[in-house]
Coordinates of C-alpha atoms in Angstrom, one line a residue:
M1 CA 104.3 102.2 103.4
D2 CA 100.8 102.2 104.9
W3 CA 102.0 100.2 107.9
S4 CA 104.8 102.7 108.4
I5 CA 102.4 105.6 108.4
A6 CA 100.0 103.8 110.7
I7 CA 102.8 103.1 113.2
L8 CA 104.1 106.6 113.0
I9 CA 100.6 108.0 113.7
T10 CA 100.2 105.6 116.7
V11 CA 103.7 106.4 118.1
I12 CA 102.9 110.1 118.2
A13 CA 99.7 109.3 120.1
I14 CA 101.6 107.1 122.6
A15 CA 104.1 109.9 123.2
L16 CA 101.3 112.3 123.9
A17 CA 99.5 109.9 126.2
V18 CA 102.6 109.0 128.2
G19 CA 103.0 112.7 128.9
R20 CA 99.3 112.9 129.8
S21 CA 99.0 115.7 127.2
T22 CA 95.7 117.4 126.6
W23 CA 96.8 117.7 123.0
L24 CA 96.1 114.0 122.4
V25 CA 92.4 114.9 122.2
D26 CA 93.0 117.5 119.5
Y27 CA 95.3 115.0 117.7
A28 CA 92.7 112.2 117.8
V29 CA 90.1 114.5 116.3
F30 CA 92.2 115.3 113.3
V31 CA 93.3 111.7 112.8
F32 CA 89.7 110.7 112.7
V33 CA 88.9 113.5 110.2
L34 CA 91.8 113.0 107.9
N35 CA 92.7 109.3 107.9
R36 CA 90.5 108.2 105.1
G37 CA 91.7 111.0 102.8
L38 CA 95.3 110.0 103.6
R39 CA 94.6 106.4 102.8
R40 CA 93.1 107.2 99.4
I41 CA 96.3 109.1 98.4
I42 CA 98.5 106.2 99.5
D43 CA 96.3 103.7 97.7
Y44 CA 96.3 105.7 94.5
Y45 CA 100.0 106.8 94.3
V46 CA 101.7 103.8 96.0
Y47 CA 99.6 100.7 95.5
H48 CA 97.5 101.8 92.5
A49 CA 94.6 99.8 94.0
F50 CA 92.0 100.3 96.7
N51 CA 92.8 98.3 99.8
P52 CA 89.7 97.9 102.1
F53 CA 92.0 96.5 104.8
S54 CA 94.5 99.3 104.8
P55 CA 96.0 99.8 108.3
I56 CA 95.6 103.5 107.9
S57 CA 91.9 102.9 108.3
L58 CA 92.7 101.4 111.7
T59 CA 94.5 104.5 113.0
P60 CA 91.4 105.8 114.8
L61 CA 91.1 102.4 116.5
L62 CA 94.9 102.3 117.4
I63 CA 94.7 105.8 118.9
A64 CA 91.5 105.0 120.7
S65 CA 93.2 101.9 122.1
V66 CA 96.0 104.1 123.4
M67 CA 93.5 106.6 125.0
A68 CA 91.5 103.7 126.4
I69 CA 94.6 102.2 128.1
F70 CA 95.4 105.5 129.8
F71 CA 91.7 105.9 130.7
L72 CA 91.6 102.5 132.3
A73 CA 94.8 103.3 134.2
G74 CA 93.0 106.3 135.7
Y75 CA 89.6 104.7 136.0
R76 CA 89.8 104.3 139.8
R77 CA 90.2 108.1 140.2
L78 CA 86.8 108.6 138.6
P79 CA 83.8 109.0 141.0
R80 CA 81.5 106.0 141.1
W81 CA 78.7 107.6 139.0
A82 CA 81.2 108.3 136.2
G83 CA 82.6 104.8 136.4
L84 CA 79.1 103.4 136.0
I85 CA 78.4 105.5 132.9
F86 CA 81.5 104.2 131.1
A87 CA 81.0 100.7 132.4
Y88 CA 77.6 100.5 130.7
L89 CA 78.8 102.1 127.5
G90 CA 81.9 100.0 127.4
A91 CA 79.9 96.8 128.0
A92 CA 77.7 97.7 125.0
A93 CA 80.7 98.0 122.7
G94 CA 82.3 94.9 124.1
Y95 CA 79.1 92.9 123.6
A96 CA 78.6 94.0 120.0
F97 CA 82.3 93.2 119.2
V98 CA 82.0 89.6 120.5
I99 CA 78.8 89.0 118.7
G100 CA 80.1 90.5 115.5
F101 CA 83.5 88.8 115.6
M102 CA 81.9 85.4 115.7
T103 CA 80.2 86.1 112.4
F104 CA 82.2 88.8 110.5
K105 CA 85.7 88.2 111.9
L106 CA 88.1 90.9 110.6
A107 CA 85.2 93.2 109.6
A108 CA 84.2 93.4 113.3
V109 CA 87.7 94.7 114.1
Y110 CA 87.5 97.4 111.5
A111 CA 84.0 98.3 112.7
L112 CA 85.3 98.5 116.3
G113 CA 87.6 101.2 114.9
E114 CA 84.4 103.3 114.4
A115 CA 82.8 102.5 117.7
L116 CA 85.7 102.7 120.2
P117 CA 87.1 106.2 119.4
P118 CA 84.1 108.2 120.8
L119 CA 84.1 106.3 124.1
A120 CA 87.9 106.5 124.4
L121 CA 87.9 110.2 123.6
A122 CA 85.3 110.9 126.3
G123 CA 87.0 108.7 128.8
Y124 CA 90.4 110.2 128.3
A125 CA 89.0 113.7 128.6
M126 CA 87.1 112.8 131.8
V127 CA 90.3 111.4 133.4
L128 CA 92.4 114.5 132.5
N129 CA 89.6 116.9 133.7
P130 CA 91.5 120.0 132.5
S131 CA 90.6 123.7 132.9
N132 CA 87.7 125.3 131.0
S133 CA 90.1 127.0 128.6
V134 CA 91.5 123.6 127.5
R135 CA 88.0 122.2 127.1
D136 CA 87.1 125.2 124.9
R137 CA 90.2 124.4 122.8
W138 CA 89.0 120.8 122.5
I139 CA 85.6 121.9 121.2
R140 CA 87.4 124.2 118.7
S141 CA 89.3 121.2 117.4
F142 CA 86.0 119.9 116.0
S143 CA 85.4 123.4 114.6
W144 CA 88.8 123.4 112.9
G145 CA 88.2 119.9 111.7
A146 CA 84.9 121.0 110.1
I147 CA 86.7 124.0 108.5
V148 CA 89.5 121.8 107.1
V149 CA 87.2 119.2 105.6
S150 CA 85.0 122.0 104.2
V151 CA 87.9 123.7 102.5
Y152 CA 89.0 120.4 101.0
G153 CA 85.4 119.7 100.2
W154 CA 85.2 122.7 97.9
Y155 CA 88.5 121.8 96.3
Q156 CA 87.2 118.2 95.7
Y157 CA 83.9 119.6 94.3
L158 CA 85.6 121.9 91.8
T159 CA 88.6 119.7 90.7
I160 CA 87.9 116.0 91.6
P161 CA 91.4 115.0 92.8
P162 CA 92.5 111.8 91.0
W163 CA 92.7 109.8 94.2
D164 CA 89.1 110.6 95.1
G165 CA 87.8 109.8 91.6
F166 CA 89.8 106.6 91.7
W167 CA 88.3 105.6 95.1
L168 CA 84.8 106.4 93.8
R169 CA 85.2 104.0 91.0
E170 CA 86.8 101.3 93.1
V171 CA 84.1 101.1 95.7
G172 CA 81.3 101.3 93.2
F173 CA 79.8 104.6 94.3
I174 CA 79.4 106.1 90.8
G175 CA 75.8 107.0 90.4
Y176 CA 75.2 107.0 94.2
M177 CA 77.4 110.0 94.6
G178 CA 77.4 111.3 91.0
I179 CA 80.2 110.9 88.5
P180 CA 83.9 111.8 89.1
E181 CA 83.8 115.1 87.2
P182 CA 84.1 118.7 88.6
T183 CA 80.8 119.9 90.1
K184 CA 79.0 116.6 89.2
M185 CA 79.9 114.6 92.3
S186 CA 78.6 114.8 95.8
V187 CA 81.3 115.9 98.2
F188 CA 82.6 113.4 100.8
S189 CA 85.9 115.3 101.4
T190 CA 88.3 113.2 103.6
M191 CA 85.5 111.2 105.3
A192 CA 84.1 107.7 104.6
E193 CA 81.4 109.0 102.3
R194 CA 78.9 111.9 102.0
G195 CA 76.6 110.8 104.9
P196 CA 79.3 110.7 107.6
L197 CA 80.7 114.0 106.3
A198 CA 77.3 115.7 106.5
A199 CA 76.7 114.3 110.0
F200 CA 80.1 115.4 111.2
L201 CA 79.6 118.9 109.9
G202 CA 76.0 119.1 111.0
F203 CA 76.9 118.6 114.7
S204 CA 80.3 120.3 114.6
V205 CA 78.7 123.6 113.4
V206 CA 76.4 123.8 116.4
P207 CA 79.1 124.9 118.9
M208 CA 80.3 127.4 116.2
I209 CA 76.8 128.9 116.0
V210 CA 76.0 129.2 119.7
S211 CA 79.3 130.7 121.0
P212 CA 82.0 133.0 119.6
K213 CA 84.7 131.2 121.6
W214 CA 84.0 128.0 119.7
R215 CA 83.8 129.7 116.3
T216 CA 87.6 130.1 115.9
F217 CA 89.0 133.4 114.8
L218 CA 87.5 133.0 111.4
G219 CA 84.1 133.9 112.8
W220 CA 80.9 133.7 110.9
P221 CA 82.5 133.1 107.5
A222 CA 83.6 129.7 108.8
V223 CA 80.0 128.9 109.7
V224 CA 78.9 129.9 106.3
L225 CA 81.7 127.7 104.8
V226 CA 80.6 124.7 106.7
F227 CA 76.9 125.1 105.8
S228 CA 77.9 125.5 102.1
V229 CA 79.7 122.1 102.1
I230 CA 76.7 120.5 103.9
L231 CA 74.8 121.5 100.8
L232 CA 77.5 120.1 98.5
T233 CA 77.2 116.7 100.2
A234 CA 73.6 116.5 98.9
S235 CA 72.8 114.9 102.3
R236 CA 69.8 116.7 103.9
G237 CA 70.5 114.9 107.2
G238 CA 73.5 117.3 107.9
L239 CA 71.3 120.3 107.5
V240 CA 68.6 118.8 109.8
M241 CA 71.2 118.0 112.5
A242 CA 72.6 121.6 112.4
L243 CA 69.2 123.2 112.6
L244 CA 67.8 120.8 115.2
G245 CA 70.9 121.0 117.4
T246 CA 70.9 124.7 117.5
T247 CA 67.1 124.9 118.1
I248 CA 67.3 122.4 120.9
F249 CA 70.2 124.3 122.5
V250 CA 68.1 127.4 122.8
L251 CA 64.9 125.6 123.9
V252 CA 66.3 123.2 126.6
N253 CA 68.6 125.9 128.0
R254 CA 65.8 128.5 128.5
G255 CA 66.7 130.8 125.6
A256 CA 70.5 130.7 126.2
K257 CA 72.4 132.0 123.2
M258 CA 69.2 132.9 121.4
G259 CA 70.9 136.0 120.0
Q260 CA 73.7 133.9 118.4
A261 CA 71.1 131.5 116.9
I262 CA 69.1 134.4 115.4
L263 CA 72.2 136.0 114.0
A264 CA 73.2 132.6 112.5
V265 CA 69.9 132.3 110.8
L266 CA 70.2 135.9 109.4
I267 CA 73.8 135.4 108.2
V268 CA 73.5 131.9 106.7
G269 CA 70.0 132.7 105.3
A270 CA 71.2 135.8 103.6
T271 CA 74.3 134.1 102.2
A272 CA 72.2 131.2 100.9
W273 CA 69.7 133.6 99.3
F274 CA 72.3 135.6 97.4
G275 CA 74.9 132.9 97.0
I276 CA 73.3 129.5 96.2
S277 CA 72.3 130.6 92.7
R278 CA 76.0 131.4 92.0
M279 CA 77.3 128.0 93.1
P280 CA 78.6 125.8 90.3
N281 CA 76.0 123.3 89.0
T282 CA 73.6 124.6 91.6
E283 CA 70.6 122.8 90.0
N284 CA 71.7 119.5 91.5
V285 CA 71.9 121.0 95.0
K286 CA 68.5 122.7 94.6
S287 CA 66.8 119.5 93.3
R288 CA 68.2 117.4 96.1
F289 CA 67.0 119.7 98.9
S290 CA 63.7 120.7 97.2
T291 CA 62.3 117.2 98.2
L292 CA 62.1 118.5 101.7
K293 CA 58.9 120.3 100.6
N294 CA 57.3 116.9 100.0
I295 CA 59.3 114.6 102.2
R296 CA 56.7 111.7 102.0
E297 CA 57.5 111.3 98.3
D298 CA 61.2 111.2 98.9
G299 CA 62.9 107.9 98.2
S300 CA 65.2 108.1 101.3
Y301 CA 62.3 108.9 103.5
Q302 CA 60.3 106.0 102.1
G303 CA 63.3 103.7 102.5
R304 CA 63.6 104.6 106.2
V305 CA 59.9 104.1 106.8
Y306 CA 60.1 100.7 105.2
T307 CA 63.1 99.7 107.3
M308 CA 61.6 101.0 110.5
S309 CA 58.3 99.2 109.7
N310 CA 60.2 95.9 109.2
G311 CA 62.6 96.5 112.1
L312 CA 60.6 94.6 114.7
E313 CA 60.5 91.5 112.4
Q314 CA 64.3 91.7 111.9
L315 CA 64.9 92.2 115.6
A316 CA 62.7 89.2 116.5
R317 CA 64.9 87.1 114.3
T318 CA 68.1 88.3 115.9
P319 CA 67.3 89.7 119.4
L320 CA 71.0 89.3 120.4
G321 CA 72.0 91.6 117.5
N322 CA 74.3 91.1 114.6
G323 CA 77.2 92.8 116.2
F324 CA 80.0 94.9 114.7
G325 CA 80.8 94.3 111.1
S326 CA 77.2 94.2 110.1
G327 CA 77.0 97.9 109.3
G328 CA 79.2 101.0 108.8
L329 CA 82.7 100.3 107.6
G330 CA 82.0 96.6 107.9
V331 CA 79.6 96.9 104.9
R332 CA 82.5 97.3 102.5
I333 CA 84.6 94.7 104.3
N334 CA 81.7 92.3 104.1
N335 CA 81.7 92.6 100.4
V336 CA 84.9 90.5 100.6
Q337 CA 84.1 88.3 103.5
S338 CA 80.4 88.1 104.0
I339 CA 77.1 89.8 103.5
S340 CA 76.0 93.0 105.2
V341 CA 72.8 92.6 107.2
V342 CA 72.2 96.0 108.5
G343 CA 71.6 99.1 106.5
D344 CA 70.4 102.7 107.1
A345 CA 67.8 101.7 109.7
G346 CA 67.5 104.6 112.1
Y347 CA 66.9 103.6 115.6
F348 CA 66.7 99.9 114.6
Q349 CA 70.2 100.2 113.3
I350 CA 71.4 100.4 116.9
L351 CA 69.1 97.6 117.9
L352 CA 70.1 95.3 115.1
I353 CA 73.8 95.8 115.7
Y354 CA 73.9 95.9 119.5
G355 CA 70.8 93.7 120.2
I356 CA 68.4 94.2 123.0
I357 CA 71.2 93.7 125.6
G358 CA 73.7 96.1 124.1
T359 CA 71.1 98.7 123.4
A360 CA 69.9 98.5 127.0
F361 CA 73.5 99.2 128.2
I362 CA 73.8 102.2 125.9
A363 CA 70.4 103.5 127.1
R364 CA 71.4 103.1 130.7
G365 CA 74.7 104.9 130.2
L366 CA 73.0 107.8 128.4
Y367 CA 70.3 108.0 131.1
L368 CA 72.9 108.3 133.9
S369 CA 74.7 110.9 131.9
W370 CA 71.5 112.9 131.5
R371 CA 70.7 112.7 135.2
R372 CA 74.1 114.2 136.1
L373 CA 73.7 117.0 133.5
V374 CA 70.3 117.8 134.9
I375 CA 71.8 118.2 138.4
Y376 CA 74.6 120.4 137.1
N377 CA 72.1 122.6 135.3
Q378 CA 70.2 123.3 138.6
I379 CA 73.3 124.7 140.3
S380 CA 74.5 128.0 138.9
E381 CA 78.2 127.4 139.8
L382 CA 78.1 124.2 137.8
R383 CA 76.0 125.4 134.8
T384 CA 78.9 125.9 132.4
D385 CA 78.6 126.3 128.6
H386 CA 79.9 122.8 128.3
V387 CA 76.9 121.5 130.3
L388 CA 74.5 123.4 128.1
L389 CA 76.1 122.1 125.0
A390 CA 76.2 118.5 126.2
R391 CA 72.5 118.6 127.1
A392 CA 71.5 120.0 123.7
L393 CA 73.7 117.6 121.7
M394 CA 72.5 114.6 123.6
L395 CA 68.9 115.3 122.7
A396 CA 69.7 116.2 119.1
T397 CA 71.8 113.1 118.7
I398 CA 69.0 110.8 120.0
L399 CA 66.4 112.5 117.8
C400 CA 68.6 112.4 114.7
C401 CA 68.8 108.6 115.1
W402 CA 65.9 108.6 112.7
L403 CA 68.5 109.3 110.0
G404 CA 70.8 106.5 111.2
D405 CA 73.0 105.5 114.1
M406 CA 74.1 108.9 115.4
V407 CA 74.7 107.8 119.0
T408 CA 77.7 105.6 118.6
V409 CA 79.6 107.5 115.9
F410 CA 82.5 109.9 116.5
S411 CA 81.1 113.4 116.9
V412 CA 81.5 116.5 119.0
F413 CA 78.7 115.2 121.2
W414 CA 81.0 112.8 123.0
L415 CA 83.6 115.4 123.7
A416 CA 81.0 117.9 124.9
L417 CA 79.5 115.2 127.1
A418 CA 82.9 114.5 128.8
C419 CA 83.5 118.3 129.2
G420 CA 80.1 118.7 130.7
L421 CA 80.3 115.8 133.1
A422 CA 83.8 116.5 134.4
L423 CA 83.7 119.2 137.1
G424 CA 86.6 121.5 136.8
K425 CA 88.4 122.9 139.8
D426 CA 87.2 126.4 139.1
S427 CA 83.5 125.3 139.2
L428 CA 84.0 123.4 142.4
A429 CA 85.8 126.3 144.0
R430 CA 82.9 128.6 143.2
L431 CA 80.4 126.1 144.6
Q432 CA 82.5 125.6 147.8
L433 CA 82.7 129.4 148.2
R434 CA 78.9 129.7 148.0
L435 CA 78.4 126.9 150.5
E436 CA 80.8 128.6 152.9
R437 CA 79.1 131.9 152.6
V438 CA 75.6 130.4 153.2
G439 CA 77.0 128.4 156.1
A440 CA 78.5 131.4 157.7
S441 CA 75.2 133.3 157.5
T442 CA 73.2 130.4 159.0
S443 CA 72.7 129.6 162.6
E444 CA 74.1 126.3 163.9
S445 CA 70.6 124.8 164.3
E446 CA 69.8 125.5 160.6
R447 CA 73.0 124.2 159.1
P448 CA 71.9 120.6 158.8
Q449 CA 69.4 121.8 156.2
L450 CA 72.4 122.7 154.1
D451 CA 73.7 119.2 154.0
F452 CA 74.7 117.7 150.8
N453 CA 71.2 116.8 149.8
P454 CA 69.0 119.8 149.3
K455 CA 65.7 118.0 148.6
P456 CA 63.6 117.9 146.5
I457 CA 65.8 119.3 143.7
L458 CA 68.8 117.0 144.0
P459 CA 69.1 113.3 144.6
Q460 CA 71.0 111.8 147.5
G461 CA 74.7 112.3 147.4
T462 CA 74.6 115.1 144.8
L463 CA 77.1 117.3 146.4
D464 CA 79.2 114.7 148.1
K465 CA 82.9 114.2 147.6
E466 CA 82.2 111.8 144.7
F467 CA 82.0 114.9 142.5

C-alpha cells in the first residue's frame, strides 16, 4: 500500500516535470508538508505499526530527484554565476551523503530526502524562470501550506487523532511533546515533530506579513491562525523566526513594507492579548513562553550553549563531518541501525554533518547568492519584491542557525532565493528600456561610460548577457 502511494505521488511529479509545468513547484511544497501525516494514517490503519522506513517518507526525495533531473537537463542554459552557486551547494550535499552513507547506510538515504528537496526546488524554479505572477503563486503555496497545517494543528490539539497519538507512543515522544490527550500535547500537525513545524510556520508567515499578495485571500486572519499554531507547538524558535524575519525585511530593505509589519504587530498583538487567555489549556502555552523573560535559566538555551561550547572539540575529532544520517530524520533511523552523533547543535550542527569542506561549499554558494542579490538591489528595474524577500530570509535563516540547522532544511527561503536570483523577462525589458533611453540622450563620446560595468557600484560583467 505505501509503495503504491509513493509511486503514484512520484508519477504525478514526473508527468508535471515532463510538461515543464510550473505547478510542480506547488505540488512539491504540499508533498513535503503532508507526507508525514499521510504516512501516519497508513501506518495506523493499514499496518498497525510504525514503520520508520516507509517509502512515503521518501516521497520528498523522489520528487526532488525528478526536479533535479530536469534541472540538470537545463543546467547549461543557466548563466555561469548561477551554475557556480548550484555547483557549490550540490557539492556540499553530495559530500555529506558520501560521508554519511559509509557510516549510516540507509539512514543517509532518508536524510538525503530532507537535504535534496530545497536545492532541487530552487534549481527547478531557476531553470523555469517564469513570470512574476507565477513566482507570487509559488510563494503563496508556502502560505497555503502554512494555513493547511495550522488548521490541522488546531484539530490535532483539540481532538488528538488516533494515528497521531499512536505515532507519539511508537517513537517515544510522550513527555517530550506532552501526552496524547486533547489540549495536553504539543502540536506537530503533519510535520516530523514540533520543531520542524514551528520553523516551517515561522518562515512561511514572513511573506504573509510583508505583502498582501502573498497573504492569500484569507488576509490577516490567516496570519493570526499561523501565529496561534506556532504557540501551540510550544517551540519558541518559530516565534523568533517570524519576528526576526519580518524585522530584518524592514531593516535591510530600507523600511520597505514597514506599514505592513506595524499592522501585523497591532493585529497579532491585539489578538494575542484578548485571545490567548481563552485558548484551551492556555497555562501550558504561557509557562513555555514565559521562560523568554529569563532565557539564561531555560533548559533549551543552556543545552545549546553547552553544545556550542563543546562544538570545537567535536569538530576536531571529526573535521570531515559525520555526514547525512547523523542528524534529522536519520536520528530515528539510527535507533535501528546505529547511534545518532549529532543533536540540536546550532551552527555546529552544520559543521558536524557537512564537515569543514562541505560547510565551506555551502558558505561559498550562499556568498555568491548574496552578491548577486546585492547587485539586483542596486538597480531599480531589478529590485523586485522577490529580491527583497530573498535578502531578508537569507539573513534571518543564517541568524536562526543558533536554534538549529535552518540553512539546509526545506523552507520558503530557498524558493524566495530562486525567485530573487532568476531575472524575469519583464525586469530585463525595463532595464533594457532604461539603457536605451540613457544611450539615446548621451553623446557618442560619452556612451562608453555606460558600458556594462558602471563602477564602482557593480562588479565586472554585472549587466552582461550572462544575466
